[in-house]
mmCIF file of C-alpha atoms in Angstrom:
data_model
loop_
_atom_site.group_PDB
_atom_site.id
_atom_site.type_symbol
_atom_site.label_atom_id
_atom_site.label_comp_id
_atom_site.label_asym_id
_atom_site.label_seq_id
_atom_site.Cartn_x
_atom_site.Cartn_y
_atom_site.Cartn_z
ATOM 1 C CA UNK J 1 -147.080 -64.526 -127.066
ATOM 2 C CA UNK J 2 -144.162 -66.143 -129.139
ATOM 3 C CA UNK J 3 -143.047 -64.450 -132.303
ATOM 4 C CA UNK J 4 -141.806 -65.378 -135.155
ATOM 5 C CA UNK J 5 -138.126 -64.462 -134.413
ATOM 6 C CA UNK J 6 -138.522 -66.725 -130.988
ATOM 7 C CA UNK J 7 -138.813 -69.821 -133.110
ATOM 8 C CA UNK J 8 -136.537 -68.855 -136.016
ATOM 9 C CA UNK J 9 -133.903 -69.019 -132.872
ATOM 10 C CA UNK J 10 -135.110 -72.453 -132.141
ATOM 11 C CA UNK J 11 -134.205 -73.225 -135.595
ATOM 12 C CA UNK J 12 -131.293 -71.860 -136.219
ATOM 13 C CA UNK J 13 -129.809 -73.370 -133.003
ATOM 14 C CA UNK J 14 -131.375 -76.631 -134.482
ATOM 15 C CA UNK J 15 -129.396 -76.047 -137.750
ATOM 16 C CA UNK J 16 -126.014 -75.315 -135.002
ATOM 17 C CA UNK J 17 -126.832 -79.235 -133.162
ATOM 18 C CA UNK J 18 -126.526 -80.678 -136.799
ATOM 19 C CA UNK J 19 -123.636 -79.135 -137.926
ATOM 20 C CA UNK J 20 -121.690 -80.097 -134.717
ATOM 21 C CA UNK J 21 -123.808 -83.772 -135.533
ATOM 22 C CA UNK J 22 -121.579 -84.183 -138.355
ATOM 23 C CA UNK J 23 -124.629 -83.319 -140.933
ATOM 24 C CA UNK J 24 -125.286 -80.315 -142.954
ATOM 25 C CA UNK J 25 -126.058 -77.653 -140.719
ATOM 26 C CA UNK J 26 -129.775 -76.831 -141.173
ATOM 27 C CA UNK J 27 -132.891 -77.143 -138.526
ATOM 28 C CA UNK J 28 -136.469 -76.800 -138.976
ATOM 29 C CA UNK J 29 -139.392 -76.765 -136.340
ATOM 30 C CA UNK J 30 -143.082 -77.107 -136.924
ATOM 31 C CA UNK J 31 -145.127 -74.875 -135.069
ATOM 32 C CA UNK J 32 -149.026 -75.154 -134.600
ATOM 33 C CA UNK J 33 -150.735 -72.277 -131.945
ATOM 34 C CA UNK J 34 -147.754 -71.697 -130.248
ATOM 35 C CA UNK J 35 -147.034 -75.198 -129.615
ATOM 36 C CA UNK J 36 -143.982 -76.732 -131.048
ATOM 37 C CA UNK J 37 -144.890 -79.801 -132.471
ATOM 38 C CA UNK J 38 -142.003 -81.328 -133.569
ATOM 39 C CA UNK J 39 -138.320 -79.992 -134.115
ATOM 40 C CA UNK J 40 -135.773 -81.804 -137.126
ATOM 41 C CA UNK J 41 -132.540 -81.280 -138.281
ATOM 42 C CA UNK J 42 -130.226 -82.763 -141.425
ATOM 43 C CA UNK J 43 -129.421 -86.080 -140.820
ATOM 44 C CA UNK J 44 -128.006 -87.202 -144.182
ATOM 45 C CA UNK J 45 -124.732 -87.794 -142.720
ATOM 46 C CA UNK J 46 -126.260 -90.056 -139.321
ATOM 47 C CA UNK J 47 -128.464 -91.924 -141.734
ATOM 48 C CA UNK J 48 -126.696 -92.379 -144.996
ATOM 49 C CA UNK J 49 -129.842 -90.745 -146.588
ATOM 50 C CA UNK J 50 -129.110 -88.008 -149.172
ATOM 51 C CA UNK J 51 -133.064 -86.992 -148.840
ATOM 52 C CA UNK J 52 -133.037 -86.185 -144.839
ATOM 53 C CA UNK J 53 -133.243 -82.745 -145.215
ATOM 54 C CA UNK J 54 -134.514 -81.021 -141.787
ATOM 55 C CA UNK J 55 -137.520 -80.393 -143.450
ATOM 56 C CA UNK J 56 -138.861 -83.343 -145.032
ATOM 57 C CA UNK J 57 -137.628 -85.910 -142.380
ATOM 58 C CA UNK J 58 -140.081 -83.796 -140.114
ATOM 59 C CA UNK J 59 -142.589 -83.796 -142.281
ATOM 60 C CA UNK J 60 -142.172 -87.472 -143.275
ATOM 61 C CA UNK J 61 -142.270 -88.256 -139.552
ATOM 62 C CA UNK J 62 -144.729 -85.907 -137.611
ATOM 63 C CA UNK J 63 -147.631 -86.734 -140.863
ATOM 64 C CA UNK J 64 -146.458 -90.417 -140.078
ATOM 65 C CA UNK J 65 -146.899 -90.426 -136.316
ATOM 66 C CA UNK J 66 -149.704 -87.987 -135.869
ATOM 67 C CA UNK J 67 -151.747 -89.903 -138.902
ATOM 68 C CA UNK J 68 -152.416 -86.354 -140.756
ATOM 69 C CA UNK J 69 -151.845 -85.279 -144.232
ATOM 70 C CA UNK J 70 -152.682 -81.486 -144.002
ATOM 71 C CA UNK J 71 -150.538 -79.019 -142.336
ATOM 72 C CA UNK J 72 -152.615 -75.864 -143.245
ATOM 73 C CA UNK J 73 -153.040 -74.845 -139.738
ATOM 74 C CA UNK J 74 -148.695 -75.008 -138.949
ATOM 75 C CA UNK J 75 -146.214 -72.926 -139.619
ATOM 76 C CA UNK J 76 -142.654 -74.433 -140.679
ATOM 77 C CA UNK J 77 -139.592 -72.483 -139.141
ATOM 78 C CA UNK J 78 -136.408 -73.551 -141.076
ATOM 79 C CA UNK J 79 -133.096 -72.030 -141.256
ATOM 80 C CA UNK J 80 -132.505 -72.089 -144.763
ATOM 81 C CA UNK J 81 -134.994 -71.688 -148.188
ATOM 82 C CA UNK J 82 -136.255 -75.088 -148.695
ATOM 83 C CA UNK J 83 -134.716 -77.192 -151.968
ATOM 84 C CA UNK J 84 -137.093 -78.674 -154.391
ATOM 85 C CA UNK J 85 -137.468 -81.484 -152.762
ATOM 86 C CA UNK J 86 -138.542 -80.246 -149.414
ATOM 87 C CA UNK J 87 -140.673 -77.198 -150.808
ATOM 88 C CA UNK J 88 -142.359 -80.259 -153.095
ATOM 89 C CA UNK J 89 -142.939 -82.000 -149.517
ATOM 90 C CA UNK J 90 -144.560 -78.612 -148.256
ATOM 91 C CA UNK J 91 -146.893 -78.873 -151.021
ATOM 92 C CA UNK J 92 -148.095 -82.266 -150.821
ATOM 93 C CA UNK J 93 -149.263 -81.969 -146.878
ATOM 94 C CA UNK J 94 -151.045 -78.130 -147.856
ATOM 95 C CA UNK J 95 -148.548 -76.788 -145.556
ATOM 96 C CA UNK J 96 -149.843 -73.145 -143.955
ATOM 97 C CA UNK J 97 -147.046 -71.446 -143.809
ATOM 98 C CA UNK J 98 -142.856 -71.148 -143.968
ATOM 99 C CA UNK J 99 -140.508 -68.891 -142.111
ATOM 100 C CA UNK J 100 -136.780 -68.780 -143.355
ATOM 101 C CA UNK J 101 -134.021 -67.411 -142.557
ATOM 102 C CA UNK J 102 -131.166 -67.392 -145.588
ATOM 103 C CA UNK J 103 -131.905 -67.692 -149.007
ATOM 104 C CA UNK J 104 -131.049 -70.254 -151.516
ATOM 105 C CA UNK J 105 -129.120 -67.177 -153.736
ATOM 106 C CA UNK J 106 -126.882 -66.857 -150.401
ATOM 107 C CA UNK J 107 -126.810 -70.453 -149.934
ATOM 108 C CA UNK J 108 -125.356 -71.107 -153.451
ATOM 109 C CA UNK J 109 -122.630 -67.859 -152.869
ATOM 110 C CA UNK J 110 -121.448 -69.963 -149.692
ATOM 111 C CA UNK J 111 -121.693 -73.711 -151.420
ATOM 112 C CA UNK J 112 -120.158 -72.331 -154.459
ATOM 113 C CA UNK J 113 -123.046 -73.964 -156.657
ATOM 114 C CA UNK J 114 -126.813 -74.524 -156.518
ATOM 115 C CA UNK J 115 -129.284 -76.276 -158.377
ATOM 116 C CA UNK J 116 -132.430 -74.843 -156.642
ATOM 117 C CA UNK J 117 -135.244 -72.637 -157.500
ATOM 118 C CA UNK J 118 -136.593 -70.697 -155.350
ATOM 119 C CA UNK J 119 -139.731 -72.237 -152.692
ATOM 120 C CA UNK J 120 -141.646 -69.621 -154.223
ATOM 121 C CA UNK J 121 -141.732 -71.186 -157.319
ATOM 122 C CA UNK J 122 -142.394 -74.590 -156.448
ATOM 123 C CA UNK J 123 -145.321 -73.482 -154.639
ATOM 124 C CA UNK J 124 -147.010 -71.399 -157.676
ATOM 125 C CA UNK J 125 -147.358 -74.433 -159.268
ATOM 126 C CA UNK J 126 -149.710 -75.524 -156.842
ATOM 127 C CA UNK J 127 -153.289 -74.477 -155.346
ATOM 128 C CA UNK J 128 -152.663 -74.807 -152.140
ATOM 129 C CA UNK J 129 -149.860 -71.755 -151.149
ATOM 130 C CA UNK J 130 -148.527 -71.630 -147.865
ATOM 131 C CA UNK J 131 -147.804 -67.795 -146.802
ATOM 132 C CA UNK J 132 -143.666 -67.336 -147.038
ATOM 133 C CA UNK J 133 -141.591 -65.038 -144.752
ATOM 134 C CA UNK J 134 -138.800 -64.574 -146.205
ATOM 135 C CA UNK J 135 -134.974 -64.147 -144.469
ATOM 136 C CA UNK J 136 -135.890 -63.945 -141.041
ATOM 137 C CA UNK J 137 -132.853 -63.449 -138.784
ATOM 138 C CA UNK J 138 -131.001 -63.519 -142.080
ATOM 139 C CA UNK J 139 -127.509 -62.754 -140.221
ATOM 140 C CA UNK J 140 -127.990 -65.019 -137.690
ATOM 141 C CA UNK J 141 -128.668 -67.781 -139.648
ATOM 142 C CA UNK J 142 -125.819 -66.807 -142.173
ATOM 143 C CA UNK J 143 -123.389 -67.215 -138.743
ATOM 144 C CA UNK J 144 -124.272 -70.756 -138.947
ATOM 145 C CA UNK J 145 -122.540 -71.580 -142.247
ATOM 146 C CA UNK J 146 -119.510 -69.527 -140.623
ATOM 147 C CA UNK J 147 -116.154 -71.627 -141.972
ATOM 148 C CA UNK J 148 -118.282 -74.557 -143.191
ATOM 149 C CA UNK J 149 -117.326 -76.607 -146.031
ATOM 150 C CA UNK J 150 -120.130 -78.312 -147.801
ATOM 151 C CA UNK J 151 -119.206 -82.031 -149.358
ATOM 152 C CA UNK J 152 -120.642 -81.766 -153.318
#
């Protein structure tokens, strides 16, 4: 049986590919009965797209593909707290569940700004909750952002 922790290392190492991809260096996997579904990673940088965050470009493209608008049976692995934007995403497709690994508060002490709120509050605003695990692996995924300087 996989664990959590198993796939927070899958994303994680998927946050690592982007960052040497010349994006921002975060990863996300989507997970359904131990299967991984689909894996995706930052791409504003390859794309020229300021909204391909690991998170949403999966979900944009495995809802797409696989025809389906509810994710309340998958689990989202991703190596950072979702922004707004993506934690909106999560919303809209009834997502099941979310597994991250650093928090936007540690996010915004490496950035040196943020203009998040927390996933937690995006989703109160909405019936449909996924479950939230918070900081998984935290100092793993924190090795990621090791000597990183984010373009704002």
């Amino acid at each position: 049986m996989r664990t959590d922790e198993y796939y927070m290392h899958k994303a994680i190492e998927i946050a690592r590919q982007a960052r040497q991809e010349a994006n921002e260096p975060f990863g996300a996997i989507l997970v359904k009965n131990e299967e991984v579904m689909m894996i995706g990673e930052n791409k504003i940088n390859t794309f020229c797209d300021p909204t391909h965050h690991a998170e949403i470009g999966l979900i944009r493209k495995f809802c797409s593909e696989h025809h389906v608008f509810d994710l309340s049976e998958y689990t989202l692995y991703t190596s950072c707290e979702p922004c707004v934007m993506c934690s909106g995403a999560m919303v809209w497709s009834n997502l099941g569940r979310l597994v991250y690994s650093v928090s936007h508060d540690q996010l915004a002490g490496i950035a040196g700004s943020n203009i998040m709120i927390s996933c937690e509050e995006v989703f109160a605003k909405s019936p449909q909750q996924p479950e939230v695990v918070k900081e998984m692996l935290n100092q793993e995924g924190l090795k990621v952002f090791e000597g990183y300087q984010f373009h704002v």
